[in-house]
mmCIF file of C-alpha atoms in Angstrom:
data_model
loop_
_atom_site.group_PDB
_atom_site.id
_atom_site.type_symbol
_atom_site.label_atom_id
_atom_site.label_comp_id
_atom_site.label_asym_id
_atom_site.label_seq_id
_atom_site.Cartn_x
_atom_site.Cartn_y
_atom_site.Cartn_z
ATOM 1 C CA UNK A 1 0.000 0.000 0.000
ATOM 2 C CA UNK A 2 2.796 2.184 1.012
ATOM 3 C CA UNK A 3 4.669 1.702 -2.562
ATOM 4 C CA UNK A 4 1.405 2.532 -4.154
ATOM 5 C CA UNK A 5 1.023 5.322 -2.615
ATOM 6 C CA UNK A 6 4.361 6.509 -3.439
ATOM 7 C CA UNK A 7 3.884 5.986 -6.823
ATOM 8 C CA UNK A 8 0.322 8.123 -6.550
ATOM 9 C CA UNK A 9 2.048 11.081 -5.590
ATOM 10 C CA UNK A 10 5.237 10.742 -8.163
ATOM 11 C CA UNK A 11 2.539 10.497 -10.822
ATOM 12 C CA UNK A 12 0.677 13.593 -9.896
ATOM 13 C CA UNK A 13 3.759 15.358 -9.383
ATOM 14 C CA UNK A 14 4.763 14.696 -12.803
ATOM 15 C CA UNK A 15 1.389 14.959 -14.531
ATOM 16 C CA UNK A 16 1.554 18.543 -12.505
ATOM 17 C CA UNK A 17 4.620 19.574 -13.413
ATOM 18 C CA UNK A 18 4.038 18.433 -17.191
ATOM 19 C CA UNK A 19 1.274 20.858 -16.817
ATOM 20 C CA UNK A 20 2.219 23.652 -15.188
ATOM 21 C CA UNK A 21 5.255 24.053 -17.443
ATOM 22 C CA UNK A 22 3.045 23.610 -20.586
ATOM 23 C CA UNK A 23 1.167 26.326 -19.145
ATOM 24 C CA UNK A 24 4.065 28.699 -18.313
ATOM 25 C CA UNK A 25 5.414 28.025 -21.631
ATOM 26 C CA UNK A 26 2.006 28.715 -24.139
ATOM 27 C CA UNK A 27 1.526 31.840 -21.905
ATOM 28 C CA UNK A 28 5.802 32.596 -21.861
ATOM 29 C CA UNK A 29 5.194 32.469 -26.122
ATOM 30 C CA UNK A 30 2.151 35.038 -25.840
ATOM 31 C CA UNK A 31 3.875 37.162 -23.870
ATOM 32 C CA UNK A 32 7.589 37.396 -25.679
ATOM 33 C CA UNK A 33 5.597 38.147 -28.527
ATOM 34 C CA UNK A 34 4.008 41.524 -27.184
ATOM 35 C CA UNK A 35 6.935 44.090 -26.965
ATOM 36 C CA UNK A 36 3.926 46.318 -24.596
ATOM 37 C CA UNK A 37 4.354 43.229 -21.646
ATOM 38 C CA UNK A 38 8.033 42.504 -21.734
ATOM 39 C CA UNK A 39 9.551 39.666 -19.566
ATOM 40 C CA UNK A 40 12.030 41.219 -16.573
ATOM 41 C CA UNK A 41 14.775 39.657 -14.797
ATOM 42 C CA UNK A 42 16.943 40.310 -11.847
ATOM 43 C CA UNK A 43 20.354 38.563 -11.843
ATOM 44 C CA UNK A 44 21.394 38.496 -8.218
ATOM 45 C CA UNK A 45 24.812 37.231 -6.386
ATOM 46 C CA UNK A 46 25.115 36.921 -2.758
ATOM 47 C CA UNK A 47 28.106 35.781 0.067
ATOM 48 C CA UNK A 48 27.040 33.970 2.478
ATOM 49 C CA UNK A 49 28.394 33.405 5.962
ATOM 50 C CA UNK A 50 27.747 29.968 5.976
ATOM 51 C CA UNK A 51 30.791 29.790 3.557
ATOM 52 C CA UNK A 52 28.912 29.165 0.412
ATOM 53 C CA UNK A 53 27.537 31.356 -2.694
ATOM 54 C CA UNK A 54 24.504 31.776 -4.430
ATOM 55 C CA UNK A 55 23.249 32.775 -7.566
ATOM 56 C CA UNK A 56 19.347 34.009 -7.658
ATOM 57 C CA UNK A 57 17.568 34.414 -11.147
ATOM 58 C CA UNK A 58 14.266 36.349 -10.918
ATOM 59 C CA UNK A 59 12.265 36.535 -13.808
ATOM 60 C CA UNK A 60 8.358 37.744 -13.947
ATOM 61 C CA UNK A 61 5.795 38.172 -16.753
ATOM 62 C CA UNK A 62 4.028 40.696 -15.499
ATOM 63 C CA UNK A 63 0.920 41.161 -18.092
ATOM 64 C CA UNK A 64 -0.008 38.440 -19.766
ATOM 65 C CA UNK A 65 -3.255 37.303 -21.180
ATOM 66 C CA UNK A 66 -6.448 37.014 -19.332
ATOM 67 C CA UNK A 67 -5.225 38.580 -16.143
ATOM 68 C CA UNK A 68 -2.458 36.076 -15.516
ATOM 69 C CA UNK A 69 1.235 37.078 -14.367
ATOM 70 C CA UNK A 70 3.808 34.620 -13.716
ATOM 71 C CA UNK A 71 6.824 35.223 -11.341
ATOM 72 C CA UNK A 72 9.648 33.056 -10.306
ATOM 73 C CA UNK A 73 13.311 32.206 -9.392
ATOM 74 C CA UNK A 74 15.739 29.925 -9.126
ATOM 75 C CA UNK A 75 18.249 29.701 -6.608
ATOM 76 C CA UNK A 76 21.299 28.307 -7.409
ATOM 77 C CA UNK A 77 23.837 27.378 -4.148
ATOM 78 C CA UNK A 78 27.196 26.103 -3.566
ATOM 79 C CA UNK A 79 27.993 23.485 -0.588
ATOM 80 C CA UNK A 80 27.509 25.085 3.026
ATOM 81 C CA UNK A 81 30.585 25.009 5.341
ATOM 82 C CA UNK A 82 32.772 24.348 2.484
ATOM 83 C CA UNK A 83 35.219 27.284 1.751
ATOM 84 C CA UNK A 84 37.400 25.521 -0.705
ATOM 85 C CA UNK A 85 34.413 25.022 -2.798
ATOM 86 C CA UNK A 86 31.841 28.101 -2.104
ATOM 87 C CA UNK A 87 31.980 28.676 -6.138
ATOM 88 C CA UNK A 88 30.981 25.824 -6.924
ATOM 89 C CA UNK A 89 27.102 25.723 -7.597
ATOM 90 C CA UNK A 90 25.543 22.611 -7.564
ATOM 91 C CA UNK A 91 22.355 22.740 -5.139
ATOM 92 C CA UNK A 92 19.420 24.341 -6.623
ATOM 93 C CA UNK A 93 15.610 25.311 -5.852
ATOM 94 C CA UNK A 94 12.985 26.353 -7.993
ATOM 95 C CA UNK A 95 9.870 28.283 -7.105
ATOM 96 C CA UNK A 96 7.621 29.521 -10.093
ATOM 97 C CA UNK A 97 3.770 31.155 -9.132
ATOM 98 C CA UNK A 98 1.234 31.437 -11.647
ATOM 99 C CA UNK A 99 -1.712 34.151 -10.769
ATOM 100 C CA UNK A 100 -4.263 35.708 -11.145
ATOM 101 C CA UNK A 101 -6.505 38.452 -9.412
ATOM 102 C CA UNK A 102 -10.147 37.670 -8.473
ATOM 103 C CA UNK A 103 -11.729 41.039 -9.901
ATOM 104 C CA UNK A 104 -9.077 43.200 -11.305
ATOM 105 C CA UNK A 105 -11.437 46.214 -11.821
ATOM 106 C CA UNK A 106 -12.705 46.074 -8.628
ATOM 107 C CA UNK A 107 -12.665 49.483 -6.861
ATOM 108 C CA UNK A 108 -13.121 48.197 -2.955
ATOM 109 C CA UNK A 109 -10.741 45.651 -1.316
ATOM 110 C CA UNK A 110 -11.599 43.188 -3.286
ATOM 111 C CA UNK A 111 -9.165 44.070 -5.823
ATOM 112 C CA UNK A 112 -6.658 42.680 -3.832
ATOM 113 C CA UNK A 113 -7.708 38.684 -4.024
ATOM 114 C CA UNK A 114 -6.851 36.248 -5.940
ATOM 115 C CA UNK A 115 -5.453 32.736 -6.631
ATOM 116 C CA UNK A 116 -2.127 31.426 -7.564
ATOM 117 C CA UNK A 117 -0.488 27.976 -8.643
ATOM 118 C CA UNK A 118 3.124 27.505 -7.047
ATOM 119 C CA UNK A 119 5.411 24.776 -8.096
ATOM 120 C CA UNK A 120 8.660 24.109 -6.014
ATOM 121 C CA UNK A 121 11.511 21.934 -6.996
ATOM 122 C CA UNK A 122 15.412 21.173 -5.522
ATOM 123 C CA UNK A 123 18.157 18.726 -5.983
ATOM 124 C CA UNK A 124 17.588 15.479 -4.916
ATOM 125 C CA UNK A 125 14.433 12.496 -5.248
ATOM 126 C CA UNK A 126 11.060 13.582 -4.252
ATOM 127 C CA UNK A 127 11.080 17.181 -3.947
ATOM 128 C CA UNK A 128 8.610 18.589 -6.599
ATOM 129 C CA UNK A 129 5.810 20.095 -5.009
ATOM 130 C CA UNK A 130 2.953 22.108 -6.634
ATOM 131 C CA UNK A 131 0.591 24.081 -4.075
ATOM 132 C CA UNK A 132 -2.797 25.802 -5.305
ATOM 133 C CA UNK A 133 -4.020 28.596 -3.044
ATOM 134 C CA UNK A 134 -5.616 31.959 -2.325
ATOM 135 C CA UNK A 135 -3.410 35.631 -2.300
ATOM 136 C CA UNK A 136 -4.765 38.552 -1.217
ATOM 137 C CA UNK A 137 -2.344 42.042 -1.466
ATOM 138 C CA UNK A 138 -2.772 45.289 -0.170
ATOM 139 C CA UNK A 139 -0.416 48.922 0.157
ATOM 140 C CA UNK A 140 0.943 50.351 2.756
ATOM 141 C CA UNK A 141 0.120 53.920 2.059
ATOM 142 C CA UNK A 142 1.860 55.353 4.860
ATOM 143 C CA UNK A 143 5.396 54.592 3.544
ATOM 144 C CA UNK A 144 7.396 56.692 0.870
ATOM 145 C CA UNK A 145 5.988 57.256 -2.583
ATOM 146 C CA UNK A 146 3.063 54.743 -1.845
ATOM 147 C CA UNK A 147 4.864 52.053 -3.410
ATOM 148 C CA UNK A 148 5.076 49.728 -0.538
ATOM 149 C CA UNK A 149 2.510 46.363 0.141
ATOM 150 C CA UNK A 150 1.715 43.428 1.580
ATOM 151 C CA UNK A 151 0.575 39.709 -0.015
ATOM 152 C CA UNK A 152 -0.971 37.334 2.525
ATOM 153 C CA UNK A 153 -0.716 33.680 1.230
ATOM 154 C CA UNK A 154 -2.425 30.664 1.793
ATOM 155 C CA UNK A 155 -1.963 27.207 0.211
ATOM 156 C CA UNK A 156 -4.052 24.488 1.824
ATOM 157 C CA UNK A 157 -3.054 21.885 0.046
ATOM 158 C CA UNK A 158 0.102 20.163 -1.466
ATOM 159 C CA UNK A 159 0.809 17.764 -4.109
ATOM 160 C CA UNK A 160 3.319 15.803 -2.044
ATOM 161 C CA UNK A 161 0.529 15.259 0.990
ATOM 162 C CA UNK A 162 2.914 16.468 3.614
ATOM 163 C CA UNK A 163 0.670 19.520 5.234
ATOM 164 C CA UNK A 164 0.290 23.325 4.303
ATOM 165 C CA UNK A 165 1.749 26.568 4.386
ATOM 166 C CA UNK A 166 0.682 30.388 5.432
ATOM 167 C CA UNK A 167 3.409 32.540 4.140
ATOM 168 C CA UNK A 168 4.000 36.607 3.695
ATOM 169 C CA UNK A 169 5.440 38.377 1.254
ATOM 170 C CA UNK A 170 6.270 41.852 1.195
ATOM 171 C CA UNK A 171 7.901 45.374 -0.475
ATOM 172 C CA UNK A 172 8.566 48.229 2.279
ATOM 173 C CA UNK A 173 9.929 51.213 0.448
ATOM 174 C CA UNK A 174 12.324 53.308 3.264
ATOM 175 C CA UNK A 175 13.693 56.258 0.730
ATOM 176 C CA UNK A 176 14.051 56.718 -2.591
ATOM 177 C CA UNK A 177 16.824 54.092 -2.717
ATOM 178 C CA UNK A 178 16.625 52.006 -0.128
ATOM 179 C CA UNK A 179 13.740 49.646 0.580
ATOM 180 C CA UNK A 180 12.957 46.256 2.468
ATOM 181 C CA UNK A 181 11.514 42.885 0.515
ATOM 182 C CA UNK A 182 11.443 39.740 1.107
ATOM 183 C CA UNK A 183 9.033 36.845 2.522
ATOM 184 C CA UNK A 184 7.781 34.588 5.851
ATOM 185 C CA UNK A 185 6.609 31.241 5.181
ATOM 186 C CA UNK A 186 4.928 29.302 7.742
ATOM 187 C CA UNK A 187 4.874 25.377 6.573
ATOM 188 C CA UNK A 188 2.286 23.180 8.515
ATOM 189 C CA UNK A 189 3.577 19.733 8.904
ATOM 190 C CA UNK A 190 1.315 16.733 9.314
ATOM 191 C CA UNK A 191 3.827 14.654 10.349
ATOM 192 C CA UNK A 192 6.538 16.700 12.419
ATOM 193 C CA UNK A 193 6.858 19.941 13.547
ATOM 194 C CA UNK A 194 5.647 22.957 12.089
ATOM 195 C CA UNK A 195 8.706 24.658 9.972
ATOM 196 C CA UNK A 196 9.697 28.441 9.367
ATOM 197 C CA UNK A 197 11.355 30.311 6.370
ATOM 198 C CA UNK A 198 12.129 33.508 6.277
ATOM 199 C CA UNK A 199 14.544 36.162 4.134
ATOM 200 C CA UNK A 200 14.155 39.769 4.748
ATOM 201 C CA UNK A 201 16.233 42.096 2.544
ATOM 202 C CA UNK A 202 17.388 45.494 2.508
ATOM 203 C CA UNK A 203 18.233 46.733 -1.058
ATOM 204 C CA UNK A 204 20.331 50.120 -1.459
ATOM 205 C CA UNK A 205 19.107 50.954 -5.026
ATOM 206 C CA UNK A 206 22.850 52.203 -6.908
ATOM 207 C CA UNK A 207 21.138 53.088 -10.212
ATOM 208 C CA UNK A 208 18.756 51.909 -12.366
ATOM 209 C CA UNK A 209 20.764 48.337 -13.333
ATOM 210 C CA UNK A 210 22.642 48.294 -9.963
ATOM 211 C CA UNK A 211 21.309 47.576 -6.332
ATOM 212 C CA UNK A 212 23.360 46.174 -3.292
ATOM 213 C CA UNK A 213 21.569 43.895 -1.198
ATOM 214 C CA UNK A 214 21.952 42.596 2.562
ATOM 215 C CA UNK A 215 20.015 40.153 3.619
ATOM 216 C CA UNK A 216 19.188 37.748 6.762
ATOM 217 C CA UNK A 217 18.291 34.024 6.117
ATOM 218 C CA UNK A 218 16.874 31.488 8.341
ATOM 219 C CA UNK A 219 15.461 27.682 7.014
ATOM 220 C CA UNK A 220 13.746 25.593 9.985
ATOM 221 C CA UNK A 221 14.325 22.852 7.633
ATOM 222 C CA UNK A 222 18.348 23.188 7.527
ATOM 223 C CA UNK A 223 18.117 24.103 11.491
ATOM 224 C CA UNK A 224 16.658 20.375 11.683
ATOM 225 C CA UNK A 225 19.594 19.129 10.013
ATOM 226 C CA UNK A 226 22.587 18.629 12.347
ATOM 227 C CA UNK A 227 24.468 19.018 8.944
ATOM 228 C CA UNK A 228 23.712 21.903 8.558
ATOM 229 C CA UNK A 229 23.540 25.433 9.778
ATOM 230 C CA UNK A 230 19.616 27.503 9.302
ATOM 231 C CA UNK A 231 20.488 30.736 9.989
ATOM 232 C CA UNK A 232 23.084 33.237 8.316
ATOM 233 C CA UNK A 233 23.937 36.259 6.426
ATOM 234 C CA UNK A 234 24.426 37.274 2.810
ATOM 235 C CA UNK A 235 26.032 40.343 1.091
ATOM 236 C CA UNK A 236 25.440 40.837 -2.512
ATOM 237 C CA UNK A 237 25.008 42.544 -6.130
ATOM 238 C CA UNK A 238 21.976 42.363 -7.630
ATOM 239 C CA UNK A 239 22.239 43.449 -11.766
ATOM 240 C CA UNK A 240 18.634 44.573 -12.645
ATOM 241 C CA UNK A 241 17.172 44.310 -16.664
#
């Protein structure tokens, strides 16, 4: 029963992925082909204290058809504790969102809900998940040049059967140049105890390609792991296009 189980939830994941990624790619086609809703990326290199490096690529289409946006990244890492080798880049995770608000002409606070697909992948057997849920974002007028907001996330239910996750996401702008992002995820474990994730970042905005970034890390996950250290530090460049 256990094995066929197993196999249940590799099959969905793959029937999942197989769809999600014909989806991002029919919608990716649309969208290249409108020069009004271009594709952006952010290119992003950190140091961390845990002795490794990683390379972040952010992408986003921002406008496509429908009402749908995709963003995403993919974080490429080198081995933690491991000086000798902190260039060398060969852990990876993958987190892609496809959304769309609720009613995007709304005029009340209803403008702010929606619903979003998320698929998550990393190195290793097992680790695809795909989590459907409900978004709802709102400003935070009070800030400078109104720019600043939260997103409130809720997935309750994931493809790989092991719980759920609340999560935050967020864009604080300070000054002109300098502003706060990052995110809070809450995951709810069936099995094991609940696990946290979180990465805020300041960003000191250079110029319109350049930012430097700072930014505090800390994975529940990797504190679990007596491997491992969760919590650490990373300096870094992030090249904007």
């Amino acid at each position: 029963m256990t094995l066929l189980l197993e196999k249940r939830e590799t099959l969905l994941n793959e029937i999942s992925f197989t769809l999600f990624l014909i989806f991002l790619f029919t919608f990716s086609t649309i969208a290249e082909a409108s020069k009004s809703n271009p594709a952006k990326v952010n290119l992003t290199y950190y140091f961390d204290s845990r002795d490794y490096t990683t390379l972040n690529v952010q992408t986003s289409l921002p406008a496509l058809p429908w009402g749908f946006n995709i963003w995403g990244f993919v974080d490429v890492h080198s081995e933690q504790n491991n000086s000798d080798q902190r260039f060398d880049l060969t852990r990876y995770f993958i987190e892609y969102r496809l959304k769309r608000p609720f009613f995007p002409n709304a005029q009340s606070a209803w403008k702010g809900l929606g619903f979003e697909i998320e698929y998550n992948d990393a190195n290793g057997t097992d680790n695809t998940v795909v989590r459907p849920g409900l978004t709802y974002k709102h400003e935070v007028p009070f800030l400078h040049g109104n720019k600043s907001w939260f997103e409130w996330r809720y997935h309750p239910y994931e493809t790989d059967g092991t719980g759920s996750q609340v999560s935050l996401i967020y864009s604080l702008q300070l000054t002109e140049r300098i502003f706060i992002s990052g995110f809070a995820d809450l995951n709810l474990e069936n099995d094991t105890d609940n696990r946290w994730l979180f990465e805020p970042q300041i960003n000191f905005k250079i110029d319109k390609t350049f930012d430097l970034v700072l930014e505090t890390r800390y994975n529940e996950f990797e504190d679990a792991n007596t491997a491992l250290d969760g919590f650490g530090v990373a300096g870094g460049l992030k090249i904007k296009f």
